[in-house]
mmCIF file of C-alpha atoms and ligand atoms in Angstrom:
data_model
loop_
_atom_site.group_PDB
_atom_site.id
_atom_site.type_symbol
_atom_site.label_atom_id
_atom_site.label_comp_id
_atom_site.label_asym_id
_atom_site.label_seq_id
_atom_site.Cartn_x
_atom_site.Cartn_y
_atom_site.Cartn_z
ATOM 1 C CA MET A 52 -71.825 55.815 129.820
ATOM 2 C CA GLN A 53 -70.113 52.706 128.028
ATOM 3 C CA ILE A 54 -67.105 51.961 125.636
ATOM 4 C CA TYR A 55 -66.359 48.311 124.373
ATOM 5 C CA MET A 56 -62.893 48.361 122.554
ATOM 6 C CA PRO A 57 -61.871 44.705 122.855
ATOM 7 C CA THR A 58 -58.809 44.798 120.082
ATOM 8 C CA ASN A 59 -55.394 44.015 121.843
ATOM 9 C CA VAL A 60 -53.453 46.664 119.857
ATOM 10 C CA TYR A 61 -49.806 47.052 119.246
ATOM 11 C CA SER A 62 -48.221 50.140 117.244
ATOM 12 C CA GLU A 63 -44.522 50.291 116.583
ATOM 13 C CA ASP A 64 -41.613 49.426 113.692
ATOM 14 C CA ASN A 65 -41.430 46.099 113.462
ATOM 15 C CA CYS A 66 -44.648 45.103 115.189
ATOM 16 C CA VAL A 67 -45.423 41.823 113.347
ATOM 17 C CA MET A 68 -42.085 40.454 114.444
ATOM 18 C CA ASN A 69 -42.392 41.538 117.744
ATOM 19 C CA HIS A 70 -45.365 40.381 118.772
ATOM 20 C CA ARG A 71 -45.350 37.097 116.747
ATOM 21 C CA LYS A 72 -46.212 34.658 119.494
ATOM 22 C CA GLU A 73 -49.580 36.354 120.164
ATOM 23 C CA LEU A 74 -49.915 36.055 116.315
ATOM 24 C CA ALA A 75 -49.259 32.494 116.496
ATOM 25 C CA ALA A 76 -51.497 31.705 119.970
ATOM 26 C CA LEU A 77 -54.235 32.288 117.687
ATOM 27 C CA GLY A 78 -54.292 28.779 116.105
ATOM 28 C CA LYS A 79 -52.716 26.357 114.447
ATOM 29 C CA LYS A 80 -52.930 27.148 110.722
ATOM 30 C CA ALA A 81 -53.624 30.863 109.441
ATOM 31 C CA LEU A 82 -55.220 32.262 106.242
ATOM 32 C CA LEU A 83 -53.351 35.166 105.116
ATOM 33 C CA VAL A 84 -56.115 37.583 103.101
ATOM 34 C CA THR A 85 -54.581 40.097 101.229
ATOM 35 C CA GLY A 86 -54.851 42.228 98.000
ATOM 36 C CA LYS A 87 -53.150 41.701 94.497
ATOM 37 C CA HIS A 88 -49.996 43.599 94.746
ATOM 38 C CA SER A 89 -49.333 46.090 97.763
ATOM 39 C CA SER A 90 -48.530 43.669 100.449
ATOM 40 C CA ARG A 91 -45.792 42.285 98.498
ATOM 41 C CA ALA A 92 -44.303 45.975 97.532
ATOM 42 C CA ASN A 93 -44.911 47.267 101.366
ATOM 43 C CA GLY A 94 -42.880 44.063 103.008
ATOM 44 C CA SER A 95 -45.858 43.403 105.181
ATOM 45 C CA LEU A 96 -47.007 40.280 103.611
ATOM 46 C CA GLU A 97 -43.364 39.004 103.900
ATOM 47 C CA ASP A 98 -43.231 40.074 107.705
ATOM 48 C CA VAL A 99 -46.095 38.070 108.643
ATOM 49 C CA LYS A 100 -44.740 34.883 106.667
ATOM 50 C CA ASN A 101 -41.315 35.354 108.248
ATOM 51 C CA ALA A 102 -43.357 35.801 111.956
ATOM 52 C CA LEU A 103 -45.471 32.719 111.380
ATOM 53 C CA GLN A 104 -42.326 30.527 110.117
ATOM 54 C CA LYS A 105 -40.229 31.797 113.289
ATOM 55 C CA THR A 106 -43.025 30.232 115.659
ATOM 56 C CA GLY A 107 -43.847 27.173 113.525
ATOM 57 C CA THR A 108 -47.202 28.250 112.448
ATOM 58 C CA ALA A 109 -48.602 27.068 109.023
ATOM 59 C CA TYR A 110 -50.461 29.322 106.563
ATOM 60 C CA ALA A 111 -51.897 29.735 103.463
ATOM 61 C CA VAL A 112 -52.124 32.576 101.207
ATOM 62 C CA PHE A 113 -55.377 34.141 99.249
ATOM 63 C CA ASP A 114 -54.552 37.278 97.468
ATOM 64 C CA LYS A 115 -57.320 37.863 95.138
ATOM 65 C CA ILE A 116 -59.322 40.534 97.403
ATOM 66 C CA GLU A 117 -60.029 43.421 95.196
ATOM 67 C CA GLU A 118 -60.971 47.076 96.208
ATOM 68 C CA ASN A 119 -64.503 47.150 97.575
ATOM 69 C CA PRO A 120 -64.094 43.267 98.067
ATOM 70 C CA SER A 121 -67.461 41.331 96.827
ATOM 71 C CA ILE A 122 -69.438 38.604 98.392
ATOM 72 C CA GLU A 123 -68.358 36.397 95.575
ATOM 73 C CA THR A 124 -64.800 36.890 96.524
ATOM 74 C CA VAL A 125 -65.332 36.119 100.070
ATOM 75 C CA MET A 126 -66.736 32.920 99.135
ATOM 76 C CA GLN A 127 -64.028 31.994 97.005
ATOM 77 C CA ALA A 128 -61.731 32.573 100.113
ATOM 78 C CA ARG A 129 -64.005 30.649 102.066
ATOM 79 C CA GLU A 130 -63.652 27.472 99.794
ATOM 80 C CA PHE A 131 -59.780 27.857 99.969
ATOM 81 C CA GLY A 132 -59.577 28.322 103.742
ATOM 82 C CA ILE A 133 -61.836 25.070 104.433
ATOM 83 C CA GLU A 134 -59.788 23.153 101.721
ATOM 84 C CA GLU A 135 -56.491 24.450 103.467
ATOM 85 C CA ASN A 136 -57.963 23.386 107.262
ATOM 86 C CA VAL A 137 -57.359 27.160 108.439
ATOM 87 C CA ASP A 138 -58.224 27.834 111.858
ATOM 88 C CA PHE A 139 -57.420 31.671 112.142
ATOM 89 C CA VAL A 140 -57.248 34.540 109.652
ATOM 90 C CA ILE A 141 -54.864 37.500 109.106
ATOM 91 C CA GLY A 142 -56.110 40.489 106.950
ATOM 92 C CA ILE A 143 -52.720 42.070 105.289
ATOM 93 C CA GLY A 144 -53.438 45.555 103.624
ATOM 94 C CA GLY A 145 -56.225 48.143 103.046
ATOM 95 C CA GLY A 146 -59.642 48.233 104.401
ATOM 96 C CA SER A 147 -60.446 45.747 101.638
ATOM 97 C CA PRO A 148 -58.478 42.574 102.620
ATOM 98 C CA MET A 149 -58.952 43.567 106.627
ATOM 99 C CA ASP A 150 -62.619 43.464 106.073
ATOM 100 C CA ALA A 151 -62.741 40.638 103.676
ATOM 101 C CA ALA A 152 -60.728 38.737 106.486
ATOM 102 C CA LYS A 153 -63.705 39.259 108.810
ATOM 103 C CA ALA A 154 -66.349 37.742 106.656
ATOM 104 C CA ILE A 155 -63.950 34.905 105.508
ATOM 105 C CA ALA A 156 -63.618 33.940 109.255
ATOM 106 C CA LEU A 157 -67.410 34.080 109.452
ATOM 107 C CA MET A 158 -67.689 31.745 106.572
ATOM 108 C CA VAL A 159 -65.240 29.498 106.833
ATOM 109 C CA ALA A 160 -66.143 28.941 110.639
ATOM 110 C CA ASN A 161 -69.584 27.936 109.661
ATOM 111 C CA PRO A 162 -69.223 25.800 106.354
ATOM 112 C CA GLY A 163 -72.847 24.201 106.635
ATOM 113 C CA GLU A 164 -74.293 27.540 105.908
ATOM 114 C CA ASP A 165 -74.487 29.744 102.673
ATOM 115 C CA GLU A 166 -73.859 33.554 102.118
ATOM 116 C CA SER A 167 -77.196 34.561 103.224
ATOM 117 C CA ILE A 168 -75.856 34.381 106.629
ATOM 118 C CA LEU A 169 -73.924 37.728 106.027
ATOM 119 C CA TYR A 170 -76.823 39.955 105.924
ATOM 120 C CA GLU A 171 -78.854 38.034 108.781
ATOM 121 C CA ALA A 172 -78.521 38.430 112.412
ATOM 122 C CA HIS A 173 -77.502 34.850 113.825
ATOM 123 C CA GLU A 174 -75.395 33.890 116.375
ATOM 124 C CA PHE A 175 -72.606 32.249 114.500
ATOM 125 C CA GLU A 176 -69.240 32.652 115.690
ATOM 126 C CA ALA A 177 -65.892 33.528 113.537
ATOM 127 C CA LEU A 178 -62.452 32.257 113.549
ATOM 128 C CA PRO A 179 -60.123 34.600 115.335
ATOM 129 C CA VAL A 180 -58.916 37.403 113.202
ATOM 130 C CA ALA A 181 -55.521 39.631 113.575
ATOM 131 C CA GLU A 182 -55.411 42.652 110.859
ATOM 132 C CA VAL A 183 -52.095 44.189 109.703
ATOM 133 C CA PRO A 184 -53.032 47.762 108.034
ATOM 134 C CA THR A 185 -51.229 48.914 105.292
ATOM 135 C CA THR A 186 -53.141 52.447 104.846
ATOM 136 C CA ALA A 187 -53.979 54.515 107.195
ATOM 137 C CA GLY A 188 -57.689 55.072 106.850
ATOM 138 C CA THR A 189 -60.309 52.618 107.511
ATOM 139 C CA GLY A 190 -59.349 51.763 110.984
ATOM 140 C CA SER A 191 -60.947 48.195 110.337
ATOM 141 C CA GLU A 192 -57.812 46.774 112.358
ATOM 142 C CA VAL A 193 -60.001 47.719 115.385
ATOM 143 C CA THR A 194 -63.511 48.138 114.057
ATOM 144 C CA PRO A 195 -66.114 45.335 114.065
ATOM 145 C CA TYR A 196 -67.528 46.106 110.560
ATOM 146 C CA ALA A 197 -66.610 44.500 107.505
ATOM 147 C CA ILE A 198 -68.013 46.446 104.309
ATOM 148 C CA LEU A 199 -68.969 44.032 101.127
ATOM 149 C CA THR A 200 -70.181 44.841 97.892
ATOM 150 C CA ILE A 201 -73.300 43.768 97.144
ATOM 151 C CA HIS A 202 -73.475 43.486 93.292
ATOM 152 C CA ALA A 203 -77.307 42.292 93.159
ATOM 153 C CA ARG A 204 -78.195 45.557 94.927
ATOM 154 C CA ARG A 205 -75.622 47.504 93.332
ATOM 155 C CA THR A 206 -74.418 49.134 96.272
ATOM 156 C CA LYS A 207 -71.870 48.217 99.371
ATOM 157 C CA GLN A 208 -73.318 47.375 103.035
ATOM 158 C CA SER A 209 -71.834 46.335 106.023
ATOM 159 C CA ILE A 210 -72.356 42.656 107.005
ATOM 160 C CA SER A 211 -74.889 42.021 110.217
ATOM 161 C CA TYR A 212 -72.245 40.792 112.319
ATOM 162 C CA ARG A 213 -69.784 42.698 114.549
ATOM 163 C CA ILE A 214 -66.256 40.717 114.619
ATOM 164 C CA TYR A 215 -64.025 42.493 116.614
ATOM 165 C CA PRO A 216 -60.125 41.635 115.508
ATOM 166 C CA VAL A 217 -58.504 39.999 118.598
ATOM 167 C CA LEU A 218 -55.074 41.819 117.755
ATOM 168 C CA ALA A 219 -54.152 44.744 115.412
ATOM 169 C CA LEU A 220 -50.362 44.862 114.624
ATOM 170 C CA ILE A 221 -49.458 48.430 113.307
ATOM 171 C CA ASP A 222 -46.716 49.668 111.775
ATOM 172 C CA SER A 223 -46.613 52.893 109.635
ATOM 173 C CA ARG A 224 -43.704 51.815 107.538
ATOM 174 C CA TYR A 225 -46.083 50.360 105.385
ATOM 175 C CA LEU A 226 -47.586 53.459 104.287
ATOM 176 C CA LYS A 227 -43.960 54.411 102.645
ATOM 177 C CA THR A 228 -45.390 52.937 99.094
ATOM 178 C CA GLU A 229 -48.291 54.584 98.922
ATOM 179 C CA SER A 230 -49.276 56.772 96.105
ATOM 180 C CA VAL A 231 -50.287 60.415 97.041
ATOM 181 C CA ASP A 232 -53.752 59.435 95.763
ATOM 182 C CA THR A 233 -54.257 56.567 98.044
ATOM 183 C CA LEU A 234 -52.692 58.483 100.977
ATOM 184 C CA ILE A 235 -55.072 61.488 100.838
ATOM 185 C CA ASN A 236 -57.981 59.212 100.037
ATOM 186 C CA THR A 237 -57.611 57.104 102.894
ATOM 187 C CA THR A 238 -56.595 59.796 104.957
ATOM 188 C CA VAL A 239 -60.062 61.763 104.159
ATOM 189 C CA ASP A 240 -61.619 58.378 105.083
ATOM 190 C CA ALA A 241 -60.379 58.660 108.676
ATOM 191 C CA LEU A 242 -61.105 62.260 108.904
ATOM 192 C CA ALA A 243 -64.746 61.400 108.210
ATOM 193 C CA HIS A 244 -64.863 58.926 110.486
ATOM 194 C CA LEU A 245 -63.575 61.119 113.388
ATOM 195 C CA ILE A 246 -66.041 63.606 112.235
ATOM 196 C CA GLU A 247 -69.092 61.451 111.777
ATOM 197 C CA SER A 248 -68.201 59.609 115.378
ATOM 198 C CA TYR A 249 -67.811 62.974 117.008
ATOM 199 C CA LEU A 250 -71.281 64.616 116.008
ATOM 200 C CA ASN A 251 -73.300 61.507 116.353
ATOM 201 C CA THR A 252 -76.258 60.403 118.204
ATOM 202 C CA ASN A 253 -74.522 57.541 120.084
ATOM 203 C CA ALA A 254 -71.399 59.843 120.956
ATOM 204 C CA ASN A 255 -70.387 60.077 124.689
ATOM 205 C CA SER A 256 -67.266 61.500 126.405
ATOM 206 C CA TYR A 257 -65.051 58.336 125.636
ATOM 207 C CA ASN A 258 -65.487 58.044 121.997
ATOM 208 C CA ARG A 259 -65.398 61.904 121.707
ATOM 209 C CA MET A 260 -61.826 61.466 123.452
ATOM 210 C CA TYR A 261 -60.715 59.431 120.305
ATOM 211 C CA SER A 262 -62.145 61.957 117.910
ATOM 212 C CA GLU A 263 -60.535 64.768 119.649
ATOM 213 C CA LYS A 264 -57.195 63.348 119.593
ATOM 214 C CA GLY A 265 -57.664 62.244 116.009
ATOM 215 C CA LEU A 266 -58.755 65.758 114.810
ATOM 216 C CA ARG A 267 -55.735 67.593 116.604
ATOM 217 C CA LEU A 268 -53.321 65.007 114.974
ATOM 218 C CA PHE A 269 -55.024 65.672 111.507
ATOM 219 C CA ALA A 270 -54.659 69.437 112.286
ATOM 220 C CA LYS A 271 -50.768 68.629 112.622
ATOM 221 C CA VAL A 272 -50.386 66.872 109.162
ATOM 222 C CA LYS A 273 -53.124 68.630 107.117
ATOM 223 C CA ASP A 274 -50.462 70.928 105.595
ATOM 224 C CA ASP A 275 -48.015 68.273 104.767
ATOM 225 C CA LEU A 276 -50.952 66.277 102.671
ATOM 226 C CA LEU A 277 -51.576 69.557 100.628
ATOM 227 C CA GLN A 278 -47.893 69.614 100.289
ATOM 228 C CA CYS A 279 -48.030 66.063 98.870
ATOM 229 C CA ARG A 280 -50.922 66.840 96.407
ATOM 230 C CA ARG A 281 -49.367 70.200 95.119
ATOM 231 C CA PHE A 282 -45.792 68.771 94.318
ATOM 232 C CA GLY A 283 -46.990 65.078 93.565
ATOM 233 C CA GLY A 284 -43.928 62.480 93.447
ATOM 234 C CA GLU A 285 -44.060 59.894 96.238
ATOM 235 C CA PRO A 286 -45.421 61.021 99.487
ATOM 236 C CA LYS A 287 -42.178 59.768 101.414
ATOM 237 C CA GLN A 288 -40.462 62.290 99.729
ATOM 238 C CA THR A 289 -42.570 64.890 101.392
ATOM 239 C CA LEU A 290 -43.544 63.398 104.803
ATOM 240 C CA SER A 291 -41.301 62.441 107.638
ATOM 241 C CA ASP A 292 -41.546 59.329 109.549
ATOM 242 C CA GLU A 293 -43.438 60.977 112.457
ATOM 243 C CA ALA A 294 -45.882 61.930 109.797
ATOM 244 C CA PHE A 295 -46.654 58.517 108.546
ATOM 245 C CA ASP A 296 -46.721 57.661 112.453
ATOM 246 C CA MET A 297 -49.194 60.515 112.923
ATOM 247 C CA LEU A 298 -51.349 59.474 109.990
ATOM 248 C CA MET A 299 -51.447 55.511 111.480
ATOM 249 C CA GLN A 300 -52.701 56.720 114.747
ATOM 250 C CA MET A 301 -55.329 58.623 113.702
ATOM 251 C CA SER A 302 -56.757 56.296 111.648
ATOM 252 C CA ALA A 303 -56.520 53.664 114.563
ATOM 253 C CA THR A 304 -58.200 56.320 117.008
ATOM 254 C CA ALA A 305 -60.720 57.159 114.234
ATOM 255 C CA GLY A 306 -61.562 53.295 114.147
ATOM 256 C CA MET A 307 -61.937 53.125 117.866
ATOM 257 C CA ALA A 308 -64.320 56.042 117.896
ATOM 258 C CA ILE A 309 -66.653 54.349 114.964
ATOM 259 C CA THR A 310 -66.608 51.464 116.934
ATOM 260 C CA HIS A 311 -68.729 52.861 119.390
ATOM 261 C CA THR A 312 -70.477 55.258 117.412
ATOM 262 C CA SER A 313 -70.850 53.708 113.952
ATOM 263 C CA THR A 314 -70.748 56.156 110.779
ATOM 264 C CA SER A 315 -73.557 58.552 109.629
ATOM 265 C CA LEU A 316 -74.574 60.261 106.561
ATOM 266 C CA PRO A 317 -71.456 60.917 104.613
ATOM 267 C CA HIS A 318 -70.869 57.159 104.667
ATOM 268 C CA GLY A 319 -74.220 56.226 103.806
ATOM 269 C CA LEU A 320 -74.068 58.269 100.828
ATOM 270 C CA SER A 321 -70.894 57.515 99.489
ATOM 271 C CA TYR A 322 -71.648 54.041 98.951
ATOM 272 C CA ALA A 323 -73.736 54.109 95.480
ATOM 273 C CA VAL A 324 -71.112 56.896 94.408
ATOM 274 C CA THR A 325 -68.191 54.381 94.815
ATOM 275 C CA TYR A 326 -70.284 51.476 93.204
ATOM 276 C CA GLU A 327 -71.869 53.520 90.228
ATOM 277 C CA MET A 328 -68.673 56.008 89.442
ATOM 278 C CA GLY A 329 -65.931 53.787 90.909
ATOM 279 C CA VAL A 330 -64.543 56.560 93.369
ATOM 280 C CA PRO A 331 -62.318 55.380 95.711
ATOM 281 C CA HIS A 332 -64.209 54.928 99.302
ATOM 282 C CA GLY A 333 -62.512 58.100 101.011
ATOM 283 C CA LYS A 334 -62.598 60.613 98.462
ATOM 284 C CA ALA A 335 -66.609 59.401 97.893
ATOM 285 C CA VAL A 336 -66.869 60.355 101.682
ATOM 286 C CA GLY A 337 -65.089 63.653 101.439
ATOM 287 C CA ILE A 338 -67.535 64.929 98.932
ATOM 288 C CA PHE A 339 -70.117 65.194 101.699
ATOM 289 C CA LEU A 340 -68.233 66.354 104.812
ATOM 290 C CA PRO A 341 -68.584 70.005 104.060
ATOM 291 C CA GLY A 342 -72.466 69.494 103.818
ATOM 292 C CA PHE A 343 -72.438 67.250 106.823
ATOM 293 C CA LEU A 344 -71.100 70.176 109.018
ATOM 294 C CA ALA A 345 -72.361 73.426 106.627
ATOM 295 C CA TYR A 346 -75.948 73.362 108.034
ATOM 296 C CA TYR A 347 -75.361 73.417 111.514
ATOM 297 C CA GLU A 348 -72.112 75.488 111.659
ATOM 298 C CA GLU A 349 -73.491 77.710 114.554
ATOM 299 C CA LYS A 350 -73.882 74.593 116.647
ATOM 300 C CA GLU A 351 -71.003 74.475 119.488
ATOM 301 C CA ASP A 352 -70.589 70.831 118.919
ATOM 302 C CA VAL A 353 -69.618 71.560 114.881
ATOM 303 C CA ARG A 354 -67.660 74.604 115.952
ATOM 304 C CA ALA A 355 -65.766 72.445 118.537
ATOM 305 C CA ALA A 356 -64.782 69.864 115.649
ATOM 306 C CA LEU A 357 -63.276 72.832 113.275
ATOM 307 C CA ARG A 358 -61.554 73.826 115.848
ATOM 308 C CA GLN A 359 -59.745 70.622 116.823
ATOM 309 C CA MET A 360 -58.995 70.619 113.215
ATOM 310 C CA CYS A 361 -57.743 74.562 113.236
ATOM 311 C CA PHE A 362 -60.098 75.260 110.737
ATOM 312 C CA ALA A 363 -61.815 79.026 111.266
ATOM 313 C CA SER A 364 -65.034 77.914 109.474
ATOM 314 C CA VAL A 365 -66.703 75.241 107.336
ATOM 315 C CA ASP A 366 -65.438 77.496 104.213
ATOM 316 C CA ASP A 367 -62.192 77.294 105.135
ATOM 317 C CA PHE A 368 -62.729 73.487 105.877
ATOM 318 C CA THR A 369 -64.166 73.197 102.295
ATOM 319 C CA GLY A 370 -61.415 75.366 100.398
ATOM 320 C CA TYR A 371 -58.901 72.722 101.999
ATOM 321 C CA LEU A 372 -60.674 69.863 101.069
ATOM 322 C CA ASP A 373 -61.508 70.772 97.352
ATOM 323 C CA GLU A 374 -57.988 71.613 96.822
ATOM 324 C CA LEU A 375 -56.974 68.043 98.441
ATOM 325 C CA LEU A 376 -59.491 65.792 96.934
ATOM 326 C CA GLY A 377 -60.744 67.872 93.627
ATOM 327 C CA LYS A 378 -64.258 67.968 92.491
ATOM 328 C CA VAL A 379 -66.402 65.028 91.964
ATOM 329 C CA GLU A 380 -69.488 65.485 89.501
ATOM 330 C CA ILE A 381 -72.203 63.210 90.266
ATOM 331 C CA ALA A 382 -75.080 63.017 87.660
ATOM 332 C CA ASP A 383 -78.893 64.352 88.767
ATOM 333 C CA ASP A 384 -80.447 61.010 88.909
ATOM 334 C CA LEU A 385 -77.633 58.981 90.404
ATOM 335 C CA TRP A 386 -77.774 61.711 93.228
ATOM 336 C CA LYS A 387 -81.696 61.690 93.302
ATOM 337 C CA LYS A 388 -81.486 57.879 93.959
ATOM 338 C CA ASP A 389 -78.641 57.929 96.384
ATOM 339 C CA VAL A 390 -80.721 60.860 98.579
ATOM 340 C CA GLU A 391 -84.361 58.358 98.444
ATOM 341 C CA MET A 392 -82.132 55.536 99.527
ATOM 342 C CA ILE A 393 -80.472 57.244 102.585
ATOM 343 C CA MET A 394 -83.824 59.050 103.604
ATOM 344 C CA GLU A 395 -84.727 55.149 103.721
ATOM 345 C CA ASN A 396 -81.842 53.836 105.576
ATOM 346 C CA GLN A 397 -82.803 54.603 109.379
ATOM 347 C CA ALA A 398 -79.542 52.962 110.425
ATOM 348 C CA LYS A 399 -77.629 55.910 109.244
ATOM 349 C CA LEU A 400 -80.189 58.404 109.471
ATOM 350 C CA LYS A 401 -80.692 58.243 113.096
ATOM 351 C CA ASN A 402 -76.772 58.775 114.079
ATOM 352 C CA TYR A 403 -77.078 62.306 112.859
ATOM 353 C CA PRO A 404 -77.382 64.364 115.777
ATOM 354 C CA PHE A 405 -79.551 66.992 114.161
ATOM 355 C CA THR A 406 -82.977 66.982 112.101
ATOM 356 C CA MET A 407 -82.564 66.187 108.566
ATOM 357 C CA ASP A 408 -84.906 66.316 105.853
ATOM 358 C CA GLU A 409 -84.688 65.471 101.910
ATOM 359 C CA GLY A 410 -84.463 69.183 101.336
ATOM 360 C CA THR A 411 -81.525 69.942 103.365
ATOM 361 C CA LEU A 412 -79.824 66.355 102.221
ATOM 362 C CA TYR A 413 -80.254 67.303 98.458
ATOM 363 C CA LYS A 414 -78.060 70.162 99.199
ATOM 364 C CA PHE A 415 -75.023 68.106 100.609
ATOM 365 C CA ARG A 416 -73.828 67.392 96.864
ATOM 366 C CA ARG A 417 -71.355 70.033 95.872
HETATM 367 P P1 NAP B 522 -58.048 49.617 99.950
HETATM 368 O O1 NAP B 522 -59.051 48.912 99.040
HETATM 369 O O2 NAP B 522 -57.986 48.265 100.767
HETATM 370 O O3 NAP B 522 -56.759 49.690 98.675
HETATM 371 C C1 NAP B 522 -56.743 50.768 97.761
HETATM 372 C C2 NAP B 522 -55.650 50.437 96.877
HETATM 373 O O4 NAP B 522 -54.462 50.628 97.846
HETATM 374 C C3 NAP B 522 -55.369 49.193 96.474
HETATM 375 O O5 NAP B 522 -55.052 49.128 95.015
HETATM 376 C C4 NAP B 522 -54.462 48.466 97.105
HETATM 377 O O6 NAP B 522 -53.480 47.654 96.685
HETATM 378 C C5 NAP B 522 -53.389 49.737 97.840
HETATM 379 N N1 NAP B 522 -52.765 49.623 98.806
HETATM 380 C C6 NAP B 522 -53.020 49.569 100.025
HETATM 381 N N2 NAP B 522 -51.883 49.662 100.808
HETATM 382 C C7 NAP B 522 -50.858 50.329 100.047
HETATM 383 C C8 NAP B 522 -49.353 50.318 100.282
HETATM 384 N N3 NAP B 522 -49.092 50.519 101.607
HETATM 385 N N4 NAP B 522 -48.739 51.031 99.105
HETATM 386 C C9 NAP B 522 -49.665 51.240 98.193
HETATM 387 N N5 NAP B 522 -50.725 50.826 97.946
HETATM 388 C C10 NAP B 522 -51.608 50.328 98.906
HETATM 389 O O7 NAP B 522 -58.187 50.642 100.397
HETATM 390 P P2 NAP B 522 -58.779 51.449 102.026
HETATM 391 O O8 NAP B 522 -59.399 52.897 101.669
HETATM 392 O O9 NAP B 522 -58.038 50.918 102.796
HETATM 393 O O10 NAP B 522 -60.158 50.281 102.101
HETATM 394 C C11 NAP B 522 -61.377 50.696 101.359
HETATM 395 C C12 NAP B 522 -62.348 49.853 102.123
HETATM 396 O O11 NAP B 522 -62.668 49.631 103.551
HETATM 397 C C13 NAP B 522 -63.807 49.880 101.433
HETATM 398 O O12 NAP B 522 -64.587 48.637 101.113
HETATM 399 C C14 NAP B 522 -64.198 50.572 102.647
HETATM 400 O O13 NAP B 522 -66.131 50.166 102.407
HETATM 401 C C15 NAP B 522 -64.118 49.894 103.713
HETATM 402 N N6 NAP B 522 -64.050 50.681 105.142
HETATM 403 C C16 NAP B 522 -64.147 49.781 106.086
HETATM 404 C C17 NAP B 522 -64.242 50.255 107.344
HETATM 405 C C18 NAP B 522 -64.327 49.595 108.844
HETATM 406 O O14 NAP B 522 -64.645 49.972 109.833
HETATM 407 N N7 NAP B 522 -63.915 48.275 108.687
HETATM 408 C C19 NAP B 522 -64.514 51.661 107.592
HETATM 409 C C20 NAP B 522 -64.105 52.647 106.436
HETATM 410 C C21 NAP B 522 -63.873 51.526 105.187
HETATM 411 P P3 NAP B 522 -53.786 45.965 96.651
HETATM 412 O O15 NAP B 522 -54.967 45.590 96.019
HETATM 413 O O16 NAP B 522 -52.921 45.411 95.799
HETATM 414 O O17 NAP B 522 -53.596 45.575 98.031
HETATM 415 FE FE1 FE B 523 -64.966 54.821 105.959
#
């Protein structure tokens, strides 16, 4: 039995400032990689700038990362990073900037190479990466994965490299500016990571400890999330500081779980739905979670996962998720293409611990 989780993780209020020396130790000049707006609104970008200034570390900001970042944006940031002579990268934001930071760190470290190396397994090294999450969903601050949009193939895919962040600085206060939709969609992403890692061919007792912990945290916050959906407004009006903390912990533990196992069918099926319909990542993954559990409900592992979440049955779980996320209609032709694509995706298919055929998979759409 084995597990590898090399990221140095801190999680507390004021985390970035508290650990500025470890951040500054990563290099001489940082490239701050972030989205267009949110890191300014929630204070995370300001915190990182202040921490670097206080340690006398230079930095340059690239703030053009879009949701579901593309290879084109990564290459644009790479040019900027090379011009600015940076030697480490800090991703600040949701999974999109955090994933982009890893791919950019690889490309800046290899200025003689073109984008083709992203999807070929070479031995190239990346610059050191630190991550500051501002959503509680992807766990990208601890995972080695970086998922990019490939427009040429009209889908998304993880790059071929495993780039482990050196440092993760987690402060749940950044979540307080989230909208209800972002909060819920990202939590469902973390939930999917926990479930897809728990029920996974690569699972062992170590990653299952992470999943069990994360599923129990989800059980504690799940009613609050439904309250947020029912009453609208800003999540910070409904959720306590402790609840925001639990969401961040759930997301990071889920990241640790998939670092060991990777994800499985719901994630694989979600990418085309996000690309073709613009459905946010967590919501797109959530569509397929009930199907993932339903066909093997009698198996002890599935029942154990339901128990950790405090759901009596898959029906109970499905009813909850339907109210939380709402319904998404996937057109027949897209669904057919999606199922065909996943039946050819051996990497995702082999992670599913039970037998799967095209007919069963076809019923995953709700
Ligand atoms: P995201 O795409 O990073 O962000 C979604 C939206 O939320 C953006 O509009 C962003 O605004 C905003 N936002 C971020 N933090 C906020 C805050 N604290 N308050 C208010 N708004 C905030 O969403 P995500 O779900 O975190 O990441 C999804 C990406 O991660 C996908 O590409 C997915 O494939 C990938 N992913 C990676 C892993 C992994 O292991 N590496 C796992 C699962 C998913 P701005 O654009 O202005 O910042
Ligand atoms: Fe995900």
